[in-house]
Each structure stands twice: as C-alpha cells, then as structure tokens.
mmCIF file of C-alpha atoms in Angstrom:
data_model
loop_
_atom_site.group_PDB
_atom_site.id
_atom_site.type_symbol
_atom_site.label_atom_id
_atom_site.label_comp_id
_atom_site.label_asym_id
_atom_site.label_seq_id
_atom_site.Cartn_x
_atom_site.Cartn_y
_atom_site.Cartn_z
ATOM 1 C CA MET A 17 8.991 22.654 -38.243
ATOM 2 C CA PRO A 18 11.134 20.829 -39.910
ATOM 3 C CA SER A 19 14.744 19.770 -38.455
ATOM 4 C CA ASN A 20 18.130 21.681 -39.803
ATOM 5 C CA ALA A 21 19.580 18.593 -41.319
ATOM 6 C CA LYS A 22 19.732 19.722 -44.682
ATOM 7 C CA ASN A 23 17.781 17.130 -46.912
ATOM 8 C CA SER A 24 17.332 17.429 -50.349
ATOM 9 C CA LEU A 25 13.810 17.162 -52.575
ATOM 10 C CA LEU A 26 13.125 16.251 -56.542
ATOM 11 C CA VAL A 27 9.889 17.336 -57.196
ATOM 12 C CA VAL A 28 8.531 15.360 -59.999
ATOM 13 C CA VAL A 29 5.541 16.779 -61.800
ATOM 14 C CA ARG A 30 3.955 14.839 -64.300
ATOM 15 C CA HIS A 31 0.033 16.265 -64.560
ATOM 16 C CA SER A 32 -1.221 18.479 -66.901
ATOM 17 C CA PRO A 33 -1.814 21.865 -65.195
ATOM 18 C CA TYR A 34 -5.685 21.621 -65.037
ATOM 19 C CA GLY A 35 -6.885 18.217 -65.317
ATOM 20 C CA SER A 36 -6.644 17.876 -61.436
ATOM 21 C CA SER A 37 -5.608 19.280 -58.759
ATOM 22 C CA VAL A 38 -2.488 17.300 -58.369
ATOM 23 C CA ALA A 39 -0.857 19.606 -60.193
ATOM 24 C CA ARG A 40 -0.861 23.015 -58.127
ATOM 25 C CA SER A 41 -0.568 20.213 -55.258
ATOM 26 C CA SER A 42 3.112 19.640 -56.137
ATOM 27 C CA LEU A 43 4.579 22.866 -56.989
ATOM 28 C CA GLU A 44 2.733 23.956 -53.333
ATOM 29 C CA VAL A 45 4.927 20.859 -51.776
ATOM 30 C CA ALA A 46 7.913 22.399 -53.657
ATOM 31 C CA LEU A 47 7.447 25.742 -52.168
ATOM 32 C CA ALA A 48 6.872 24.700 -48.657
ATOM 33 C CA ALA A 49 10.449 22.503 -49.446
ATOM 34 C CA ALA A 50 12.061 25.680 -50.211
ATOM 35 C CA ALA A 51 10.485 28.002 -47.643
ATOM 36 C CA PHE A 52 11.940 25.715 -44.890
ATOM 37 C CA GLU A 53 14.853 26.166 -46.338
ATOM 38 C CA GLN A 54 15.357 22.452 -47.633
ATOM 39 C CA PRO A 55 17.113 22.512 -51.543
ATOM 40 C CA VAL A 56 14.769 21.386 -53.866
ATOM 41 C CA GLY A 57 14.430 20.528 -57.233
ATOM 42 C CA LEU A 58 11.781 20.715 -59.479
ATOM 43 C CA LEU A 59 11.081 18.163 -62.540
ATOM 44 C CA PHE A 60 8.739 18.211 -65.248
ATOM 45 C CA VAL A 61 8.177 15.087 -67.179
ATOM 46 C CA GLY A 62 5.355 13.296 -69.559
ATOM 47 C CA ASP A 63 2.098 15.767 -69.772
ATOM 48 C CA GLY A 64 3.737 18.548 -66.477
ATOM 49 C CA VAL A 65 5.883 19.916 -69.365
ATOM 50 C CA LEU A 66 2.411 21.687 -69.841
ATOM 51 C CA GLN A 67 2.601 23.399 -66.531
ATOM 52 C CA LEU A 68 5.747 25.319 -68.393
ATOM 53 C CA ILE A 69 3.598 27.240 -71.009
ATOM 54 C CA PRO A 70 3.757 30.427 -70.203
ATOM 55 C CA ASP A 71 0.573 32.230 -71.770
ATOM 56 C CA GLN A 72 -1.570 30.304 -69.431
ATOM 57 C CA GLU A 73 -5.827 31.499 -69.233
ATOM 58 C CA PRO A 74 -7.273 29.764 -66.358
ATOM 59 C CA SER A 75 -10.215 32.356 -65.489
ATOM 60 C CA GLY A 76 -12.920 31.191 -67.590
ATOM 61 C CA ILE A 77 -12.537 27.646 -65.510
ATOM 62 C CA GLY A 78 -12.353 29.768 -62.096
ATOM 63 C CA VAL A 79 -9.536 28.452 -61.172
ATOM 64 C CA ARG A 80 -5.899 30.466 -60.321
ATOM 65 C CA ASN A 81 -2.825 30.654 -62.888
ATOM 66 C CA ILE A 82 -0.365 27.827 -62.470
ATOM 67 C CA ALA A 83 1.812 30.041 -65.000
ATOM 68 C CA LYS A 84 1.722 32.810 -62.625
ATOM 69 C CA LEU A 85 3.161 29.998 -59.246
ATOM 70 C CA ILE A 86 5.798 28.882 -62.319
ATOM 71 C CA GLN A 87 7.141 32.550 -62.386
ATOM 72 C CA SER A 88 7.248 33.032 -58.533
ATOM 73 C CA LEU A 89 9.490 30.215 -57.739
ATOM 74 C CA PRO A 90 12.932 32.006 -58.356
ATOM 75 C CA LEU A 91 11.519 34.499 -55.278
ATOM 76 C CA TYR A 92 11.507 31.522 -53.402
ATOM 77 C CA ASP A 93 15.017 30.264 -54.322
ATOM 78 C CA ILE A 94 14.161 27.392 -56.643
ATOM 79 C CA GLU A 95 16.164 28.823 -59.337
ATOM 80 C CA THR A 96 16.676 25.630 -61.357
ATOM 81 C CA LEU A 97 13.627 24.103 -63.000
ATOM 82 C CA TYR A 98 14.542 20.704 -65.120
ATOM 83 C CA ALA A 99 12.538 18.701 -68.260
ATOM 84 C CA ASP A 100 12.168 16.005 -69.724
ATOM 85 C CA GLU A 101 13.616 17.563 -73.592
ATOM 86 C CA GLN A 102 11.794 14.366 -74.922
ATOM 87 C CA ALA A 103 8.582 15.505 -73.524
ATOM 88 C CA LEU A 104 9.422 19.096 -74.431
ATOM 89 C CA GLN A 105 9.716 17.800 -78.660
ATOM 90 C CA ARG A 106 6.547 15.628 -78.181
ATOM 91 C CA TYR A 107 4.764 17.964 -77.259
ATOM 92 C CA GLY A 108 6.311 20.660 -79.776
ATOM 93 C CA LEU A 109 7.331 23.158 -77.283
ATOM 94 C CA ASP A 110 11.011 25.339 -77.982
ATOM 95 C CA PRO A 111 12.379 25.897 -74.445
ATOM 96 C CA GLN A 112 13.078 29.521 -76.121
ATOM 97 C CA THR A 113 10.042 30.345 -75.432
ATOM 98 C CA LEU A 114 9.665 29.202 -71.654
ATOM 99 C CA PRO A 115 10.500 29.750 -68.153
ATOM 100 C CA GLN A 116 14.867 30.918 -69.011
ATOM 101 C CA GLN A 117 15.242 29.315 -65.415
ATOM 102 C CA LEU A 118 14.473 25.947 -67.259
ATOM 103 C CA LEU A 119 17.147 22.960 -67.868
ATOM 104 C CA PRO A 120 16.227 21.016 -71.032
ATOM 105 C CA LEU A 121 17.624 17.265 -69.919
ATOM 106 C CA ASN A 122 18.110 13.800 -71.873
ATOM 107 C CA THR A 123 17.525 10.554 -70.120
ATOM 108 C CA ALA A 124 20.710 10.032 -69.334
ATOM 109 C CA ALA A 125 21.230 13.505 -66.894
ATOM 110 C CA ILE A 126 17.714 12.812 -65.537
ATOM 111 C CA GLN A 127 18.886 9.446 -64.189
ATOM 112 C CA ALA A 128 21.955 11.742 -62.590
ATOM 113 C CA LEU A 129 19.549 13.927 -61.233
ATOM 114 C CA PHE A 130 17.802 11.731 -59.151
ATOM 115 C CA SER A 131 20.586 10.360 -57.673
ATOM 116 C CA ASN A 132 21.375 13.750 -56.552
ATOM 117 C CA TYR A 133 19.118 14.530 -54.206
ATOM 118 C CA ASP A 134 17.598 12.645 -50.563
ATOM 119 C CA HIS A 135 14.418 12.303 -51.665
ATOM 120 C CA ILE A 136 12.337 12.338 -54.606
ATOM 121 C CA LEU A 137 8.508 12.606 -54.346
ATOM 122 C CA SER A 138 6.713 12.112 -57.892
ATOM 123 C CA PHE A 139 3.214 13.258 -58.551
ATOM 124 C CA MET B 29 14.391 1.785 -41.855
ATOM 125 C CA ILE B 30 12.316 4.610 -40.819
ATOM 126 C CA TYR B 31 9.660 5.500 -43.624
ATOM 127 C CA SER B 32 7.206 8.456 -43.861
ATOM 128 C CA LEU B 33 4.701 7.822 -46.775
ATOM 129 C CA LEU B 34 3.043 10.310 -49.050
ATOM 130 C CA VAL B 35 -0.412 9.316 -50.182
ATOM 131 C CA LEU B 36 -2.271 11.601 -53.049
ATOM 132 C CA SER B 37 -4.629 8.615 -53.619
ATOM 133 C CA PRO B 38 -8.281 8.489 -51.669
ATOM 134 C CA PRO B 39 -9.879 5.666 -50.641
ATOM 135 C CA HIS B 40 -11.913 3.212 -52.815
ATOM 136 C CA SER B 41 -11.078 4.669 -55.975
ATOM 137 C CA GLY B 42 -8.437 2.908 -57.233
ATOM 138 C CA GLN B 43 -5.766 0.604 -54.640
ATOM 139 C CA GLY B 44 -3.616 3.611 -53.866
ATOM 140 C CA ALA B 45 -4.797 3.811 -50.328
ATOM 141 C CA SER B 46 -5.213 0.241 -49.725
ATOM 142 C CA THR B 47 -2.078 -0.647 -51.062
ATOM 143 C CA ALA B 48 -0.046 2.334 -48.186
ATOM 144 C CA VAL B 49 -2.115 1.266 -45.729
ATOM 145 C CA GLN B 50 -0.576 -2.494 -45.983
ATOM 146 C CA PHE B 51 3.026 -1.257 -47.313
ATOM 147 C CA ALA B 52 2.829 0.671 -43.440
ATOM 148 C CA ARG B 53 1.935 -2.674 -41.897
ATOM 149 C CA ALA B 54 4.329 -4.854 -43.567
ATOM 150 C CA ALA B 55 7.312 -2.552 -43.246
ATOM 151 C CA ILE B 56 6.111 -2.514 -39.440
ATOM 152 C CA SER B 57 5.973 -5.990 -39.877
ATOM 153 C CA ARG B 58 9.617 -6.586 -40.506
ATOM 154 C CA GLY B 59 11.448 -4.336 -38.182
ATOM 155 C CA HIS B 60 10.890 -0.950 -39.993
ATOM 156 C CA SER B 61 9.145 2.130 -38.514
ATOM 157 C CA ILE B 62 6.924 4.225 -39.795
ATOM 158 C CA HIS B 63 7.380 8.070 -39.284
ATOM 159 C CA ARG B 64 4.269 9.741 -40.682
ATOM 160 C CA VAL B 65 2.153 9.606 -43.209
ATOM 161 C CA PHE B 66 1.096 12.717 -44.582
ATOM 162 C CA PHE B 67 -2.261 12.685 -47.146
ATOM 163 C CA LEU B 68 -2.225 15.210 -49.378
ATOM 164 C CA ASP B 69 -4.747 16.310 -52.352
ATOM 165 C CA GLN B 70 -7.923 13.632 -52.587
ATOM 166 C CA GLY B 71 -5.686 11.657 -50.491
ATOM 167 C CA THR B 72 -7.111 13.793 -47.611
ATOM 168 C CA TYR B 73 -10.537 11.899 -48.403
ATOM 169 C CA ASN B 74 -8.709 8.909 -46.856
ATOM 170 C CA ALA B 75 -10.141 11.077 -43.597
ATOM 171 C CA CYS B 76 -13.520 11.003 -43.688
ATOM 172 C CA ALA B 77 -15.287 10.006 -40.894
ATOM 173 C CA ALA B 78 -18.194 9.316 -42.295
ATOM 174 C CA GLN B 79 -16.821 6.735 -44.805
ATOM 175 C CA VAL B 80 -19.656 3.475 -44.692
ATOM 176 C CA THR B 81 -17.268 0.538 -46.603
ATOM 177 C CA PRO B 82 -19.295 -2.917 -48.253
ATOM 178 C CA GLN B 83 -18.835 -5.092 -45.572
ATOM 179 C CA ASP B 84 -16.805 -7.883 -48.442
ATOM 180 C CA GLU B 85 -14.776 -4.557 -48.549
ATOM 181 C CA SER B 86 -11.662 -3.470 -46.993
ATOM 182 C CA ASP B 87 -12.363 -1.150 -44.370
ATOM 183 C CA THR B 88 -9.522 1.171 -45.269
ATOM 184 C CA LEU B 89 -10.257 3.922 -42.365
ATOM 185 C CA GLN B 90 -10.674 1.495 -39.875
ATOM 186 C CA GLN B 91 -7.040 0.207 -41.381
ATOM 187 C CA TRP B 92 -5.408 3.617 -40.727
ATOM 188 C CA VAL B 93 -6.765 4.077 -37.381
ATOM 189 C CA ASP B 94 -5.389 0.722 -36.648
ATOM 190 C CA LEU B 95 -1.841 1.644 -37.833
ATOM 191 C CA ALA B 96 -2.396 4.781 -35.561
ATOM 192 C CA GLN B 97 -3.336 2.796 -32.892
ATOM 193 C CA GLU B 98 -1.094 -0.108 -32.643
ATOM 194 C CA SER B 99 1.959 1.466 -34.043
ATOM 195 C CA ASN B 100 2.089 4.835 -33.417
ATOM 196 C CA VAL B 101 2.078 6.852 -36.792
ATOM 197 C CA GLU B 102 1.019 9.494 -37.201
ATOM 198 C CA LEU B 103 -1.402 10.562 -39.684
ATOM 199 C CA VAL B 104 -1.337 14.333 -40.845
ATOM 200 C CA LEU B 105 -3.751 15.913 -43.160
ATOM 201 C CA CYS B 106 -2.385 18.905 -45.102
ATOM 202 C CA ILE B 107 -4.744 21.565 -43.960
ATOM 203 C CA ALA B 108 -5.446 23.074 -47.352
ATOM 204 C CA SER B 109 -6.239 20.138 -49.248
ATOM 205 C CA ALA B 110 -8.751 18.830 -46.381
ATOM 206 C CA LEU B 111 -10.318 22.126 -45.889
ATOM 207 C CA GLN B 112 -11.191 22.453 -49.837
ATOM 208 C CA ARG B 113 -12.757 19.556 -49.051
ATOM 209 C CA GLY B 114 -14.883 19.683 -46.236
ATOM 210 C CA LEU B 115 -12.488 17.429 -43.676
ATOM 211 C CA ILE B 116 -12.501 19.092 -40.938
ATOM 212 C CA ASP B 117 -11.502 18.487 -36.745
ATOM 213 C CA SER B 118 -13.351 19.907 -34.355
ATOM 214 C CA THR B 119 -11.177 22.848 -33.937
ATOM 215 C CA GLU B 120 -11.345 23.886 -37.661
ATOM 216 C CA ALA B 121 -15.105 23.713 -37.665
ATOM 217 C CA ARG B 122 -15.349 25.793 -34.859
ATOM 218 C CA ARG B 123 -13.619 28.104 -36.618
ATOM 219 C CA TYR B 124 -15.449 28.049 -40.129
ATOM 220 C CA ASP B 125 -18.485 27.808 -38.558
ATOM 221 C CA LYS B 126 -19.292 24.063 -39.574
ATOM 222 C CA GLN B 127 -21.928 22.308 -37.868
ATOM 223 C CA ALA B 128 -19.597 19.527 -37.265
ATOM 224 C CA ALA B 129 -16.588 17.706 -37.367
ATOM 225 C CA THR B 130 -15.887 15.283 -40.394
ATOM 226 C CA ILE B 131 -12.302 13.319 -40.158
ATOM 227 C CA HIS B 132 -11.552 10.706 -37.834
ATOM 228 C CA PRO B 133 -9.720 11.825 -34.492
ATOM 229 C CA ALA B 134 -7.119 9.646 -35.617
ATOM 230 C CA PHE B 135 -5.776 11.993 -37.937
ATOM 231 C CA VAL B 136 -4.538 15.344 -37.636
ATOM 232 C CA ILE B 137 -4.513 18.110 -39.442
ATOM 233 C CA SER B 138 -1.019 20.363 -40.213
ATOM 234 C CA GLY B 139 0.957 22.286 -42.658
ATOM 235 C CA LEU B 140 2.876 21.159 -45.801
ATOM 236 C CA GLY B 141 6.007 21.723 -43.726
ATOM 237 C CA GLN B 142 4.928 18.440 -41.560
ATOM 238 C CA LEU B 143 5.681 16.489 -45.011
ATOM 239 C CA VAL B 144 9.101 18.204 -45.173
ATOM 240 C CA ASP B 145 10.042 17.435 -41.384
ATOM 241 C CA ALA B 146 8.931 13.848 -42.196
ATOM 242 C CA SER B 147 11.061 13.790 -45.303
ATOM 243 C CA ALA B 148 13.726 15.000 -43.647
ATOM 244 C CA ALA B 149 13.076 12.440 -40.730
ATOM 245 C CA SER B 150 13.104 9.380 -42.941
ATOM 246 C CA GLU B 151 15.346 7.601 -45.025
ATOM 247 C CA ARG B 152 12.813 6.637 -47.138
ATOM 248 C CA MET B 153 10.066 8.655 -48.618
ATOM 249 C CA ILE B 154 7.650 6.467 -50.655
ATOM 250 C CA THR B 155 4.410 8.122 -52.913
ATOM 251 C CA PHE B 156 1.163 6.376 -52.878
ATOM 252 C CA GLY B 157 -1.114 7.462 -55.681
ATOM 253 C CA CYS B 158 -1.537 9.611 -59.183
#
C-alpha cells in the first residue's frame, strides 16, 4: 500500500487513444494514483489530445471506450485536465466541444505546471 | 538519491528496456539506490522466462535478474498488463487454469498501487519507453 506522504504526480499523455495499449495504461496510472489519494494531474500533449474527443465509437475494433474513461475521471477526484493548446489547434479541436474540466495551456503555463508536481510520468 | 523506474518498453524491440537496466546499474555503481522497477504495458514482456537471446546480443532478462539478486531491487509487473500478455506466475497459473508459470521468479506480479507507492518512496521516477 502506498505510504501516506502526499506525493503529487503529473501524468503526461502523448499517445492517441487506439493505436496502442499505452493510452489506456496512462489513464489507469492516473486513476490508481487518485484511488490512493495522491494528488494527480493529467496533461494531454501531441497526439494525446485525440483522447479528449467525446464521441468515440471503438466497439468495432473490440476495445473499451477511452472517452468514457475520461468522462469518469471527476468521479475519482481528478477535477482538472490540462492540454497543450497548440496541439488542440493542430488537430482543429475546439475546447468548447471537449470535456468541460479541460484547461488549455500555452507553453509557458505547461512549464509552470511541470514544476508544480513531485513526479512526472510521461507516456 | 533514491530512484524508481517505470519501464514501458519490451525487450528486443528498440533500446528502452536495455537502457533502463543499464541506467539502474550505473546509478547503483555511483552510490544511488533503485527502490523499485515497475513494468507496465508492453514493459511486462521483460519478465518472460522463455526468452532466448541470440548469443551476440545482450541478455536483458539476465541483466534484470542480476540486478534483483545482486542489488536487491524489486521488479514488479502490473497485473493487468501481465495477465493480458500471458505473463503469469504459478499462483496466477493455478487461478486461471493455465499449464505453467511464464515469468522469471525474480519478478513479482502486483497492482498499480506499487507504482504509486514507488513514487512516494523515491526522489526521482524515470520512465523508459514509448
């Protein structure tokens, strides 16, 4: 069991939702940290922002829906999701259409975010 | 400094796993400690006991085993990742009615809590792969 010491984790998600299993693994790490009551942040960068698209329909490829997992994050007290605003723009994603707890960040804000966490796990 | 490692890379498919074990050895040789190595996703393939490495390539499995035995480093596999890939110990083999264990006994199977716990117990977490 994790120790009681507060230990904040920033999970950096770089992978698109269905190209590899690591996309789901990264979210499961964030959920595990939250389940053990560690402060956890999720930052979506690069192709990782594609995980935020709400209307995903992966039943045809026989895998579980990443969008539903992302929608469940507030239930685990992961209240704020961060995304690289440049990556959102590159993929033409309008934050209005993405989960409402999403906070787009510019490069300087991302740098500041990194310094706010004890550990960074990059996927 | 106390380090823990997160390994996402499988062996023999790119350099990530090999770099991870070499990093661990180098850190220990410089007086640092490795608290735990946690294997997640494709990284769990590192534990496959049946790997046969060509003679002129480095045997990553043996390097992990040596690290565990010589330096007392915990090698922990994510249970969800491992089971999906057929990487099981004798307990899981019995539980799921499989013929045999497939992981090397230097590794143990546990949950993601062990990764979270490692981050709490370590000054640095280093991720290898992906």
